[in-house]
CSV table of C-alpha atoms in Angstrom, one decimal:
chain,number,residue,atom,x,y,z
A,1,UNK,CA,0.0,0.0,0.0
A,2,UNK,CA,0.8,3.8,-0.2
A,3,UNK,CA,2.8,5.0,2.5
A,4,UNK,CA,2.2,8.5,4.0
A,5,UNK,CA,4.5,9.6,7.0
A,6,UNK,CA,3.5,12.5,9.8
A,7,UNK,CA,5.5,14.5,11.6
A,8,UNK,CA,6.0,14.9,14.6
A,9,UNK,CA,4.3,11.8,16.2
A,10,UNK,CA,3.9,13.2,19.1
A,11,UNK,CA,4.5,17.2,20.4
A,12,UNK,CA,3.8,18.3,23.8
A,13,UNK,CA,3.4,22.3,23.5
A,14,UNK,CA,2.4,24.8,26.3
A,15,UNK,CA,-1.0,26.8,25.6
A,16,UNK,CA,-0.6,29.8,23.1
A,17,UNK,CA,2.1,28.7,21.5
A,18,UNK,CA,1.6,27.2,17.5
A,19,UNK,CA,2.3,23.9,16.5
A,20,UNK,CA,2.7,22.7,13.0
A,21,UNK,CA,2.1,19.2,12.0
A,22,UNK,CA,3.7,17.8,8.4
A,23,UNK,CA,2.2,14.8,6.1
A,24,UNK,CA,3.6,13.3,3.5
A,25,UNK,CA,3.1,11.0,0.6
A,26,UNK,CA,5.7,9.4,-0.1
A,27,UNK,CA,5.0,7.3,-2.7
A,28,UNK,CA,2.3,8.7,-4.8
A,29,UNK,CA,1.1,12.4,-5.2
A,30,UNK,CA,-2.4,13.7,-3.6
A,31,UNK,CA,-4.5,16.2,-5.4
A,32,UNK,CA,-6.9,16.1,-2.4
A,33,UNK,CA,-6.2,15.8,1.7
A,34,UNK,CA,-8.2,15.3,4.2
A,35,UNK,CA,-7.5,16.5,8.1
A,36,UNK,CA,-8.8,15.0,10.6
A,37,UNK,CA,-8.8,14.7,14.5
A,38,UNK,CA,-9.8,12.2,17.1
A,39,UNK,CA,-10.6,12.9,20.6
A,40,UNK,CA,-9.8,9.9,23.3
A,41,UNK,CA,-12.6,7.8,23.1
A,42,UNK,CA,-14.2,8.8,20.2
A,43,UNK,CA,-14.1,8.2,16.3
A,44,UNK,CA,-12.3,10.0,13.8
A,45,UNK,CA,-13.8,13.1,12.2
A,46,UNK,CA,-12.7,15.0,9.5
A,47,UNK,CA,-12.0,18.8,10.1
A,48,UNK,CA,-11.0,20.4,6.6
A,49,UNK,CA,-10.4,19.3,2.8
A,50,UNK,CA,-8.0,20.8,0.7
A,51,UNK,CA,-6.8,20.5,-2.5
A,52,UNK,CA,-3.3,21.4,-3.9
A,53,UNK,CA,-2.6,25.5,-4.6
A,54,UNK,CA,-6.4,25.9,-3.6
A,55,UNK,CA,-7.9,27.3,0.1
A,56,UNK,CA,-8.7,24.4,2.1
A,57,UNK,CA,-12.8,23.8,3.6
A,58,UNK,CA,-13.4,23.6,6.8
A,59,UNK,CA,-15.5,21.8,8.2
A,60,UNK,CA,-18.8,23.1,10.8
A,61,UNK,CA,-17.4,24.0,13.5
A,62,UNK,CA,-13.5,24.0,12.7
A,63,UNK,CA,-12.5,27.4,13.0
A,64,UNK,CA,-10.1,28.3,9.8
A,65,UNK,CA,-8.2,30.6,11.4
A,66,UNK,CA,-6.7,28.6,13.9
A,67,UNK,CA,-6.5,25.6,11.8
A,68,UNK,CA,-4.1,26.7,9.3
A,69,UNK,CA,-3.8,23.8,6.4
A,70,UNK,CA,-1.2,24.2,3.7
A,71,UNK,CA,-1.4,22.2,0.7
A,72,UNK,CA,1.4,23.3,-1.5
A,73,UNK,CA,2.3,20.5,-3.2
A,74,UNK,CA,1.3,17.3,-4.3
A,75,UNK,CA,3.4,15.0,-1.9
A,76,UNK,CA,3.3,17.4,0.7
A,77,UNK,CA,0.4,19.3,3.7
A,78,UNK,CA,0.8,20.8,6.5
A,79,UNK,CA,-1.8,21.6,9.6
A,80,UNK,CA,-0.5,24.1,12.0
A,81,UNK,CA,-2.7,24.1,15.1
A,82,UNK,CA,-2.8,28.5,16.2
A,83,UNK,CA,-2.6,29.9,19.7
A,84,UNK,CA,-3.2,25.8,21.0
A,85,UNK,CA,-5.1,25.3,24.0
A,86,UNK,CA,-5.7,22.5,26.1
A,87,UNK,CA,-9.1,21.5,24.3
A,88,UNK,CA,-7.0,21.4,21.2
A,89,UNK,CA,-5.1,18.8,22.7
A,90,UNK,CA,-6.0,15.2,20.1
A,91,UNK,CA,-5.1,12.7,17.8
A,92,UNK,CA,-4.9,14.7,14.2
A,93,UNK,CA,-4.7,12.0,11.2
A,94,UNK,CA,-4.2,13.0,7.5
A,95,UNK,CA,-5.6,11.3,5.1
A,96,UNK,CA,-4.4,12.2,1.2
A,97,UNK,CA,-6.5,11.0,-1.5
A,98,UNK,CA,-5.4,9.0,-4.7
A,99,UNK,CA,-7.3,7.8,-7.3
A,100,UNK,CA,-10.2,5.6,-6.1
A,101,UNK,CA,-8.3,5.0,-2.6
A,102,UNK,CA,-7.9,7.5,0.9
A,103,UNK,CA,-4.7,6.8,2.3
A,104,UNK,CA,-4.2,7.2,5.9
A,105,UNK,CA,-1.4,8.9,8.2
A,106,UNK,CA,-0.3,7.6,10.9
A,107,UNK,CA,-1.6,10.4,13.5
A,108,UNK,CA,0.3,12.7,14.8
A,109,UNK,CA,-0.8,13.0,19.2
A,110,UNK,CA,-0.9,16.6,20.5
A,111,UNK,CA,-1.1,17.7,23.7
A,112,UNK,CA,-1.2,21.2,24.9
A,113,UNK,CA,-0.3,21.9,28.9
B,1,UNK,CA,-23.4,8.8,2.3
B,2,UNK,CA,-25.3,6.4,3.8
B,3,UNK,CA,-25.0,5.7,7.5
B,4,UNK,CA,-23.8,2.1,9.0
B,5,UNK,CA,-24.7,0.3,12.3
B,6,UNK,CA,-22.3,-2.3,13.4
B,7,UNK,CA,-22.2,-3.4,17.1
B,8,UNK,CA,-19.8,-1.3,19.6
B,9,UNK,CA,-18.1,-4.4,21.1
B,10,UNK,CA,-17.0,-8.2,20.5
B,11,UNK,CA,-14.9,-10.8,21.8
B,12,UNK,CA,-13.5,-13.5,19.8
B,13,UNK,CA,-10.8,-16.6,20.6
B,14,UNK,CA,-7.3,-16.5,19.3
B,15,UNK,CA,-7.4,-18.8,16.0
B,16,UNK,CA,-11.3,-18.3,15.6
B,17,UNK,CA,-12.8,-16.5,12.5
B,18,UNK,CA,-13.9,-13.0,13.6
B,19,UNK,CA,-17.0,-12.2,12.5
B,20,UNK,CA,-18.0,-8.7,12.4
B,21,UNK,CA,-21.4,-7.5,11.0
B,22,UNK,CA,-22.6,-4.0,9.6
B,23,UNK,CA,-25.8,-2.5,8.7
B,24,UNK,CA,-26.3,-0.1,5.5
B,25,UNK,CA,-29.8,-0.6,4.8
B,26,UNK,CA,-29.8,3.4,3.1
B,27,UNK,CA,-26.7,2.5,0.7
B,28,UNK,CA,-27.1,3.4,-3.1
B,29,UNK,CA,-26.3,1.9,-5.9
B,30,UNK,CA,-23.3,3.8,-6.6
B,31,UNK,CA,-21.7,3.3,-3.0
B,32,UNK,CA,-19.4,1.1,-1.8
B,33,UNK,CA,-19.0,-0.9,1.2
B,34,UNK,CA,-15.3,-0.2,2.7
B,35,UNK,CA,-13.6,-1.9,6.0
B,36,UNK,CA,-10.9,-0.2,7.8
B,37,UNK,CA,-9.4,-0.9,11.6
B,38,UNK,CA,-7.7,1.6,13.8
B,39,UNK,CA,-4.7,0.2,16.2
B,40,UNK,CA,-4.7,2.0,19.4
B,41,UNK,CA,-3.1,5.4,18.5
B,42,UNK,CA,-2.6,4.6,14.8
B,43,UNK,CA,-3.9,5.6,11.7
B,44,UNK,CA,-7.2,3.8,10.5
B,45,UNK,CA,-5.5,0.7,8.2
B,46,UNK,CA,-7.8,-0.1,5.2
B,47,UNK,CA,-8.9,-3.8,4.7
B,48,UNK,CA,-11.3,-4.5,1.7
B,49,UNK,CA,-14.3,-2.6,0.1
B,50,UNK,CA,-16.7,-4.3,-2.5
B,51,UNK,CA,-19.5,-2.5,-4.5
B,52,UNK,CA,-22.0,-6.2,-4.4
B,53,UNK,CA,-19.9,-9.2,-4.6
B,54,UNK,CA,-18.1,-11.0,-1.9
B,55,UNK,CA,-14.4,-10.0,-2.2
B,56,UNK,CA,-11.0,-11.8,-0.3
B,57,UNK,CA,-8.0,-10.7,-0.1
B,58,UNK,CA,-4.8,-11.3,1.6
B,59,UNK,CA,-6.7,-10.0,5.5
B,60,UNK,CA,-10.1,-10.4,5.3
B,61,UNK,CA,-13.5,-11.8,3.4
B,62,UNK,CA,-16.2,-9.2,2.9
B,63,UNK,CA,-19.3,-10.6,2.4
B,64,UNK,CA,-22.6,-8.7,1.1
B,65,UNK,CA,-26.3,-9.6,1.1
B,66,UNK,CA,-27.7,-9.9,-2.4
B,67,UNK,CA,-29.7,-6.6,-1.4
B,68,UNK,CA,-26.6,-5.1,0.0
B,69,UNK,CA,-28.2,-3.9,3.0
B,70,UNK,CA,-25.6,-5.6,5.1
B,71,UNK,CA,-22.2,-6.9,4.8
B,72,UNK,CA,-19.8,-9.2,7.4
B,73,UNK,CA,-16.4,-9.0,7.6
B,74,UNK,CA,-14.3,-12.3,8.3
B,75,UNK,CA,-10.8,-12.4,9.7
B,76,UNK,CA,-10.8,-15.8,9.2
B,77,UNK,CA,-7.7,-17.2,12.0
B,78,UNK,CA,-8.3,-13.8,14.3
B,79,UNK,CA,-4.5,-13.4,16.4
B,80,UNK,CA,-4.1,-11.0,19.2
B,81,UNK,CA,-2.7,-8.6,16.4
B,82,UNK,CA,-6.4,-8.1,15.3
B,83,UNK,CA,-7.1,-6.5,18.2
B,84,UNK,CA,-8.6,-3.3,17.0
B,85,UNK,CA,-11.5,-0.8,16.6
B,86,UNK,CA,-13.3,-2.1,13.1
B,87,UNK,CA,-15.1,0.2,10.7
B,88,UNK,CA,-17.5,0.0,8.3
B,89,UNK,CA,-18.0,2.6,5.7
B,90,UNK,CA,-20.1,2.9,2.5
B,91,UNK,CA,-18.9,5.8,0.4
B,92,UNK,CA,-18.9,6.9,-3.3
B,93,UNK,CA,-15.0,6.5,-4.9
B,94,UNK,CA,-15.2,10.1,-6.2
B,95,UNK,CA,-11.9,11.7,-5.7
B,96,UNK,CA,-13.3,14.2,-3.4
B,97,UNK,CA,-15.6,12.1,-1.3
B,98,UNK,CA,-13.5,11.7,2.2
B,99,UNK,CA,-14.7,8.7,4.7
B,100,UNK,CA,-17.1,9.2,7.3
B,101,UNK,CA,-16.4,7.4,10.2
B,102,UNK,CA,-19.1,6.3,12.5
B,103,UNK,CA,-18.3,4.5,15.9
B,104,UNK,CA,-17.0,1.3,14.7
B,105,UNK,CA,-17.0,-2.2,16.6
B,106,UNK,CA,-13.7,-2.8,19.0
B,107,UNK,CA,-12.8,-6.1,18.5
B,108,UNK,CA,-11.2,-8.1,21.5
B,109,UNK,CA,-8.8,-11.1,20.6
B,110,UNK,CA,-8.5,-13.3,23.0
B,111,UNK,CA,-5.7,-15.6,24.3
């Protein structure tokens, strides 16, 4: 299968500060990527879409401005969590899309203190 | 998309097929039934996805009613390894048409 790659796995970052998370597709380019989060517990949803050199759609609820998503390139996104705050604090997953398949990252754990 | 219903919890022997059921009585004809599973603090990992007939691949069987209004995955020789949250999805394979992911079943192997 495709193999994506996130980075960092795992960032511990103090509330206010910004936090970027990268995504990668290693092996295949993505026209399309999907963001999404997952809160202990619960299932995954998906916060924003964005496609490569356009503005990304958020999702209800998924404030833009503190979600920034970059999507510059085909093999490459990045999310970078604004001003983070301890209800920030979840599991983010990308997901890029090829042709007839959604690949998945392997989440990236944030936790804001 | 249409929505699925799949039990939240089962238990299954090491060695035992695993068989996990999912209900999409609202699918259309155009959707697809897809299986992934999420590892504890992983990213989901797909399985199989069939449109109507029963597909098998190197992981899993996925089988579908004739009325596609349910499907059943089979791990067929579950190990501890299968240990996992399962979900079931039916989706469209447009290019822009990300997953929905319900609550899934969390599947228990047991020693």
């Amino acid at each position: 299968g495709a193999v994506v790659s996130q980075h960092p796995s795992r960032v511990i970052c103090k509330s206010g500060t910004s936090v970027k998370i990268e995504c990668r597709s290693l092996d295949f380019q993505a026209t399309t990527m999907f963001w999404y989060r997952q809160f202990p517990k619960q299932s995954l949803m998906l916060m924003a879409t964005s496609n490569e050199g356009s503005k990304a759609t958020y999702e209800q609820g998924v404030e833009k401005d503190k979600f920034l998503i970059n999507h510059a390139s085909l093999t490459l996104s990045t999310l970078t969590v604004t001003s983070a705050h301890p209800e920030d604090s979840s599991f983010y997953i990308c997901s890029p899309q090829a042709p007839y398949e959604q690949y998945f990252g392997p989440g990236t754990r944030l936790t804001v203190t | 998309d249409a929505k699925t219903t799949q039990p939240t919890s089962m238990d299954c022997a090491e060695g035992r097929a695993a068989n996990l059921p999912c209900n999409h009585s609202t699918i259309s004809g155009n959707e697809y039934v897809y299986w992934y599973r999420q590892i504890h603090s992983q990213g989901p990992q797909y399985i199989i996805h069939g449109l109507k007939n029963n597909e098998t691949n190197e992981m899993a069987s996925l089988i579908i009613t004739e009325d596609r209004k349910s499907s059943t995955l089979i791990l067929p020789h579950a190990t501890l390894r299968d240990t996992a949250v399962y979900y079931c999805i039916v989706s469209r394979t447009s290019g822009n048409t990300p997953l929905v992911f319900g609550k899934g079943t969390r599947l228990s192997v047991i020693a």
